[in-house]
Coordinates of C-alpha atoms in Angstrom, one line a residue:
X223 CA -102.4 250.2 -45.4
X224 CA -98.8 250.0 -43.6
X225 CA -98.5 252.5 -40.9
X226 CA -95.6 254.8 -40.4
X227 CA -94.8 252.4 -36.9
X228 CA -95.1 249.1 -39.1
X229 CA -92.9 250.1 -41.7
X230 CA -90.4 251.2 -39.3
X231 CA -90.9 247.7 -37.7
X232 CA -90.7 245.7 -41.3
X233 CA -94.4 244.7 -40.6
X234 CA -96.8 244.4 -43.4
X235 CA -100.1 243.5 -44.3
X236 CA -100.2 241.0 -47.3
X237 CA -101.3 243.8 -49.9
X238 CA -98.3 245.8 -48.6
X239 CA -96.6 242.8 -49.1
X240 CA -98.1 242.3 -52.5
X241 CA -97.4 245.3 -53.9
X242 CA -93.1 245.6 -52.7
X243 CA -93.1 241.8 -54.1
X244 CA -94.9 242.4 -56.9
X245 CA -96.2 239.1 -56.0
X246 CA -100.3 238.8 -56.3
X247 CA -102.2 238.4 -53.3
X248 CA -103.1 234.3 -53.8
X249 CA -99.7 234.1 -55.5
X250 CA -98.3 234.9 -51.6
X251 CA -101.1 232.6 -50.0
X252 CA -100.3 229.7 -51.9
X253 CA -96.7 229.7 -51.6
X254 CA -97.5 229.8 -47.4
X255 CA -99.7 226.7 -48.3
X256 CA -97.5 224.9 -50.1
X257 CA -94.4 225.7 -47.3
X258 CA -92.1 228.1 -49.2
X259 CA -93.5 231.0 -47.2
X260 CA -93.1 231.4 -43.2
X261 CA -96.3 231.7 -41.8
X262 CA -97.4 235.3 -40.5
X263 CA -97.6 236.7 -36.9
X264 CA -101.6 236.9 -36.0
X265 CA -102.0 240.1 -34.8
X266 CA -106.0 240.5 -33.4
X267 CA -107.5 239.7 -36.7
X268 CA -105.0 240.4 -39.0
X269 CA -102.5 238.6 -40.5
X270 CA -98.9 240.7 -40.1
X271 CA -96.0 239.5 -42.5
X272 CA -92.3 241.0 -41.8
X273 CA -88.8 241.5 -43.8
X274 CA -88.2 237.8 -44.0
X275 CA -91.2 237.1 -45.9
X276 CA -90.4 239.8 -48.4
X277 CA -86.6 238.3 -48.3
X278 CA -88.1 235.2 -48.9
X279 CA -90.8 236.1 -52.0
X280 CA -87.7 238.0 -53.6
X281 CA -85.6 235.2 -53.4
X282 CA -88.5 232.7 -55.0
X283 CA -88.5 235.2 -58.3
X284 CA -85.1 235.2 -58.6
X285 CA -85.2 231.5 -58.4
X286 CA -88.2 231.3 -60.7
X287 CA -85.9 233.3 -63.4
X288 CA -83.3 231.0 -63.5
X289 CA -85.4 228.1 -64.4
X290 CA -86.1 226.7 -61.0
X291 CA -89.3 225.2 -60.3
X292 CA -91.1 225.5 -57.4
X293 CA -90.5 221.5 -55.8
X294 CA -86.7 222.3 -56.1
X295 CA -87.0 225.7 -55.0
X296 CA -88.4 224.3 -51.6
X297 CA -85.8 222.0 -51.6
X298 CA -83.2 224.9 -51.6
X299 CA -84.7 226.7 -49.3
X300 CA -85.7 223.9 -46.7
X301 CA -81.9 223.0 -47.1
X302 CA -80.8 227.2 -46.6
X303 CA -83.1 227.1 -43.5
X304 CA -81.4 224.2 -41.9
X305 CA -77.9 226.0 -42.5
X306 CA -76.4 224.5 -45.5
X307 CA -76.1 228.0 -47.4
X308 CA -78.4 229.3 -50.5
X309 CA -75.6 231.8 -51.3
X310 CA -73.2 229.5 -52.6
X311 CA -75.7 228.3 -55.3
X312 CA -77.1 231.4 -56.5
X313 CA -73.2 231.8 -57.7
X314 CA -73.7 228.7 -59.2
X315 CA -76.5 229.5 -60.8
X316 CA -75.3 232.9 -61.8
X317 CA -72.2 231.2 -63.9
X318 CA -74.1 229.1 -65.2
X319 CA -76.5 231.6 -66.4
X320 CA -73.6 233.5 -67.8
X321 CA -73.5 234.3 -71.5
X322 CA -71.8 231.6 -73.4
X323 CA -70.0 234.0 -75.6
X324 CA -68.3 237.8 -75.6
X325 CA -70.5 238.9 -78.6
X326 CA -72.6 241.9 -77.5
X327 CA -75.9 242.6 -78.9
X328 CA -76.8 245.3 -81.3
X329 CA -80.0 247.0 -82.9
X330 CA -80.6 247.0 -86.5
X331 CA -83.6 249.3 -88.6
X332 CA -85.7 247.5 -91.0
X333 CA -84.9 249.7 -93.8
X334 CA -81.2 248.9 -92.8
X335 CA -81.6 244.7 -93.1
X336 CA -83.2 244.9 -96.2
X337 CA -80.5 247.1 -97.7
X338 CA -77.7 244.2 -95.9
X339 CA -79.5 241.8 -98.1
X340 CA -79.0 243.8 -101.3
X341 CA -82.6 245.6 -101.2
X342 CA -84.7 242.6 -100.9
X343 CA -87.6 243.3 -99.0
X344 CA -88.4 239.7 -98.1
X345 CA -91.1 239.7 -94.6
X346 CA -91.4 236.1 -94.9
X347 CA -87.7 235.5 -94.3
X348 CA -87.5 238.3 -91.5
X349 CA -90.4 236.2 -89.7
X350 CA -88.4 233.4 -89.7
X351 CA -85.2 235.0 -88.6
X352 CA -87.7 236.5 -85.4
X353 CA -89.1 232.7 -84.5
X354 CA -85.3 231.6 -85.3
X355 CA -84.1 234.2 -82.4
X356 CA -81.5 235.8 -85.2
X357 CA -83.5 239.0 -85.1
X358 CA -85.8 240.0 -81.9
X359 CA -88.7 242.4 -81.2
X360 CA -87.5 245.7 -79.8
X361 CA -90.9 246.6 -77.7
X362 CA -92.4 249.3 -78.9
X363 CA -90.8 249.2 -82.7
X364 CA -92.0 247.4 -85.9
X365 CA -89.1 248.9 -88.0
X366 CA -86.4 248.1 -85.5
X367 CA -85.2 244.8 -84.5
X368 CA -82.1 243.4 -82.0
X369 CA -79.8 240.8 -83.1
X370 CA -78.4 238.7 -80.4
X371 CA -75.7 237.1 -82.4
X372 CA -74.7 240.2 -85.3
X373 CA -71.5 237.3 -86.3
X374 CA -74.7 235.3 -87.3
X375 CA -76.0 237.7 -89.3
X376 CA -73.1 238.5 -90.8
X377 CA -72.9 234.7 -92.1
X378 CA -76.1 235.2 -93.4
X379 CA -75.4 238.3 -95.2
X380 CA -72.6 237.0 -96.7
X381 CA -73.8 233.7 -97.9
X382 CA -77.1 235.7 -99.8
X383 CA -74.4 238.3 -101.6
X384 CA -72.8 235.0 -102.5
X385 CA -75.9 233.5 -104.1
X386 CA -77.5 231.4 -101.5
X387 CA -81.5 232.1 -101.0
X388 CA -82.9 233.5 -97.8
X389 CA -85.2 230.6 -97.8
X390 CA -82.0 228.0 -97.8
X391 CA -80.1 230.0 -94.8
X392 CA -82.9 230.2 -92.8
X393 CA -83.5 226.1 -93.6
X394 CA -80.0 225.0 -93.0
X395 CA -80.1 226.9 -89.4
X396 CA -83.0 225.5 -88.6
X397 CA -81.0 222.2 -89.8
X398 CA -77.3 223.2 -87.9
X399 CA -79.4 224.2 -85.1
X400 CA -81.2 220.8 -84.1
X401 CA -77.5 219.2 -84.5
X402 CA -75.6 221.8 -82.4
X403 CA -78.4 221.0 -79.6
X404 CA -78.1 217.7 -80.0
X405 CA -73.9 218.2 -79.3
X406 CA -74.6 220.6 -76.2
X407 CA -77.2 218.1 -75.0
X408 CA -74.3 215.4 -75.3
X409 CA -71.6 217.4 -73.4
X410 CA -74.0 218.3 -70.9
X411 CA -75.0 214.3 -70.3
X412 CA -70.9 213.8 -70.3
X413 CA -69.6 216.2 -68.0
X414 CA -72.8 216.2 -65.7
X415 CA -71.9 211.7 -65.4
X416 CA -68.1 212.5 -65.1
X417 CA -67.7 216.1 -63.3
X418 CA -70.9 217.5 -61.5
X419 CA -72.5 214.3 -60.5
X420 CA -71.4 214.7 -56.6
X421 CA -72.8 218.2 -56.3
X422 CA -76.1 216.8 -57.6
X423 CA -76.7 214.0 -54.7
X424 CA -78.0 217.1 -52.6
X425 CA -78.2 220.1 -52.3
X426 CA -74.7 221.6 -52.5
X427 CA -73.1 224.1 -49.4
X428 CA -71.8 226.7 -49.5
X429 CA -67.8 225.5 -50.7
X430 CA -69.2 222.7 -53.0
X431 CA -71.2 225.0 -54.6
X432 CA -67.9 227.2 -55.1
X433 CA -65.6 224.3 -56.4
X434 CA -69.0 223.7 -58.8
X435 CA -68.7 226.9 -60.3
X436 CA -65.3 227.2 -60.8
X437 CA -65.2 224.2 -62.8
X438 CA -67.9 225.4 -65.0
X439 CA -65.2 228.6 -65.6
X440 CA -63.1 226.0 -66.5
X441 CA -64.9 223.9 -68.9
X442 CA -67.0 226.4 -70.4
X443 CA -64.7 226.9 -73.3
X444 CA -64.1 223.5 -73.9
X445 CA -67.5 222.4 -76.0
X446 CA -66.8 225.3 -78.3
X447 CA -63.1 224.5 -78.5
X448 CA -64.2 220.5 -79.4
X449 CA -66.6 221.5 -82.0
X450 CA -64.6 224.5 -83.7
X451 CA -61.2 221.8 -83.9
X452 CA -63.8 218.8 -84.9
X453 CA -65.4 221.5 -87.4
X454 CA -62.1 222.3 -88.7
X455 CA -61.3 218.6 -89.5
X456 CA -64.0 217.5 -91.1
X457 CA -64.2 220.8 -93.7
X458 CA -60.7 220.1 -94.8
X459 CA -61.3 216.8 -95.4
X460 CA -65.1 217.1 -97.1
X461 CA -64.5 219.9 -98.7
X462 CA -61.3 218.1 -100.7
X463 CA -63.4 215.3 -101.2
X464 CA -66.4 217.7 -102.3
X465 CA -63.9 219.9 -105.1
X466 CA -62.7 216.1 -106.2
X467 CA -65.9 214.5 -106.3
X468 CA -66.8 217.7 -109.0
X469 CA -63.6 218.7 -111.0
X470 CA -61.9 214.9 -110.8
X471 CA -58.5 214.3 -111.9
X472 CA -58.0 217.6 -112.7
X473 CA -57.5 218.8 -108.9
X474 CA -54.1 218.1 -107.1
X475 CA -53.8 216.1 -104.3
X476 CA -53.9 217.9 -100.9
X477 CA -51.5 217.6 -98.5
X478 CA -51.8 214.6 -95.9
X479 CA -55.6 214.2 -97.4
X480 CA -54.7 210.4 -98.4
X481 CA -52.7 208.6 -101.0
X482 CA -51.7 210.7 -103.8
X483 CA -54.4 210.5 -107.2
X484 CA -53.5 208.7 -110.4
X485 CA -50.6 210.5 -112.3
X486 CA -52.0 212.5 -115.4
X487 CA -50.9 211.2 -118.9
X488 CA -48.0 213.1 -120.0
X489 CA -48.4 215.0 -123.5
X490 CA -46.2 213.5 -126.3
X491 CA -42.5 214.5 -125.8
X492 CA -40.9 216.3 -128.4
X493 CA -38.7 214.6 -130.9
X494 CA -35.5 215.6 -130.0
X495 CA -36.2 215.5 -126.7
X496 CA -36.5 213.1 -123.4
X497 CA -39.8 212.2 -122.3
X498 CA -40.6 214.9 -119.1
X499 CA -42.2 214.0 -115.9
X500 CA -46.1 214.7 -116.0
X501 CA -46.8 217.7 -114.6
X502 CA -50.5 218.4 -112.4
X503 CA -52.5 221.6 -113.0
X504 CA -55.3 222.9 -111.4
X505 CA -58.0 224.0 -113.9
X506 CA -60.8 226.2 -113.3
X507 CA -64.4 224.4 -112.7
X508 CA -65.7 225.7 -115.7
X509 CA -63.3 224.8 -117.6
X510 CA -63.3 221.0 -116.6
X511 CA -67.0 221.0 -116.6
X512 CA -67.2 222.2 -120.1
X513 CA -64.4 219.5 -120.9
X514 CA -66.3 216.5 -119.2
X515 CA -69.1 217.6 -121.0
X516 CA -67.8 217.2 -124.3
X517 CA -65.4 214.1 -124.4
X518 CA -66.4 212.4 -120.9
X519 CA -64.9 212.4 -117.5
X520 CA -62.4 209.6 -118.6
X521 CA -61.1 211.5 -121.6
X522 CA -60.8 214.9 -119.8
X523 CA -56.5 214.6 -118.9
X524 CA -56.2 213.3 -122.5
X525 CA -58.1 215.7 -124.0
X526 CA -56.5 218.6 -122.2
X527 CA -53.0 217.4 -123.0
X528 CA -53.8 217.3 -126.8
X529 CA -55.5 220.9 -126.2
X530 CA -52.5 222.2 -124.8
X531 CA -50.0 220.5 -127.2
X532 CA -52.0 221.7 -130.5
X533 CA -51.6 225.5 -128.7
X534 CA -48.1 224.9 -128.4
X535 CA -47.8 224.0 -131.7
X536 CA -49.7 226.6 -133.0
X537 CA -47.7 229.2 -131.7
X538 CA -44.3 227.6 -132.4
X539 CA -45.6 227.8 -136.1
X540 CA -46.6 231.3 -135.8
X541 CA -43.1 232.0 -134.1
X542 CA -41.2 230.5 -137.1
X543 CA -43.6 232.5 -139.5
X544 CA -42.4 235.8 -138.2
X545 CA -38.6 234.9 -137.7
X546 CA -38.9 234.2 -141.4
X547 CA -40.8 237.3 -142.2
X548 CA -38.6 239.5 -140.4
X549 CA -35.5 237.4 -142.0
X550 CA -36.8 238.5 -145.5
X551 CA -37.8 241.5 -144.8
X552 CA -34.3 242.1 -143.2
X553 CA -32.5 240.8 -146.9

């Protein structure tokens, strides 16, 4: 046990030490094998550590969190020791450790993600959303669950009201996900060769470390900004393609999506008439599905056009009818 004269003096025995760690005993003795830990102060038989040592242990688990392992730790701290400044790159650490995006978590009942997916009680799908990291355990709580990202499960709430399967979302994230890694893993390898290589020779002081993480502020909302804009490209132009590819002729060319399609046949002109300029329509899908069906994906403009002409001529006929029943009736 500490004494009342060694705690006022910051000396500790290594249970003390232990315990105001919360490092285990051989946890402590093998980090002062391996060099990460000072030696202690022999004192008769006893082995007395002080405040450094605890400094030190803290500083290790903070270390540890962040993803350090223990060969670089050493490296920090041998380099802090010999003046160059841990301080600086904790900051580092810190920004990059930062969350990559405003959204703040939320919680969300059982009962109430069953009834966002219109009542379907599907446990299969909510395991996968858990081992996806959409949904996490809330300690403690089988009916409760936190959602890091709730914008992500809004997406997936609206794409099952709109028809899609819970087995299909949770497939194509599983899908998106390995190709947005494989982006971030990209930009990473990019700015890393181009940007951050310098502060990676060595271990970086206390002003490199600085400059370090101000340019991750800086180009932390650039990989988003790339993908969204890159994301935004290739929709408008797939998703034209995609609608063409399905309804054909039938769709109008998009603005500035490519050379303009093949003009539509123009229905016969009316006698008395001059020939008019054809004229594109945008039908619905149904429609032109039902069309295609019926007369073939070639004959679908001609076959609309006579559609439309024998309508027109239907109710011209009718028209005439009444003006001359109302012209009798009126004699």
């Amino acid at each position: 046990m500490t004494t009342a004269s060694d705690a006022g003096q910051g000396a500790y025995r290594i249970e003390d030490l232990s315990r105001l760690s919360g490092t285990t005993v051989r946890t402590i003795r093998a980090y002062t094998d391996r060099g990460l830990l000072p030696k202690p102060e022999r004192h008769g038989r006893a082995n007395v550590y002080d405040g450094t040592h605890l400094d030190r242990l803290r500083q290790i688990a903070d270390l540890l969190e962040r993803g350090y392992t223990l060969a670089s730790i050493k490296e920090l701290l041998a380099a802090w020791d010999a003046g160059t400044g841990l301080g600086g790159v904790l900051g580092l650490v810190g920004e990059v450790d930062r969350p990559w995006s405003d959204e703040q978590p939320v919680r969300i009942g059982l009962q109430e993600l069953i009834a966002a997916f219109g009542g379907e009680a599907d446990l299969s799908a909510v395991e996968d959303a858990l081992q996806l990291g959409v949904l996490e355990p809330v300690a403690g709580r089988d009916d409760e669950f936190a959602v890091p990202s709730p914008s992500e499960l809004a997406v997936a709430v609206e794409l099952h009201a709109a028809g899609v399967p819970l087995g299909a979302i949770t497939g194509h994230l599983r899908e998106l996900r390995g190709q947005v890694e494989h982006i971030s893993e990209r930009f990473l390898e990019f700015t890393t060769e181009y940007v951050f290589q310098r502060f990676l020779q060595s271990p970086p002081n206390d002003t490199e470390a600085a400059e370090a993480a101000a340019l991750v502020r800086r180009l932390r909302p650039l990989a988003q900004q790339t993908v969204d804009a890159e994301l935004a490209r290739a929709m408008r132009l797939r998703a034209t393609e995609h609608v063409r590819r399905h309804l054909g002729d039938a769709v109008p060319p998009a603005a500035g999506s490519g050379p303009p399609a093949p003009a539509q046949p123009a229905p016969p002109a009316a006698p008395a008439g001059p020939p008019e300029a054809p004229v594109q329509v945008a039908l619905p899908a149904a429609t032109v599905a039902a069309v295609r069906a019926l007369v073939g994906p070639a004959d679908v403009p001609v076959f609309v056009a006579a559609a439309t002409d024998r309508e027109v001529a239907a109710r011209r006929m009718d028209a005439l009818a009444a003006d001359g029943r109302s012209d009798r009736d009126s004699g």
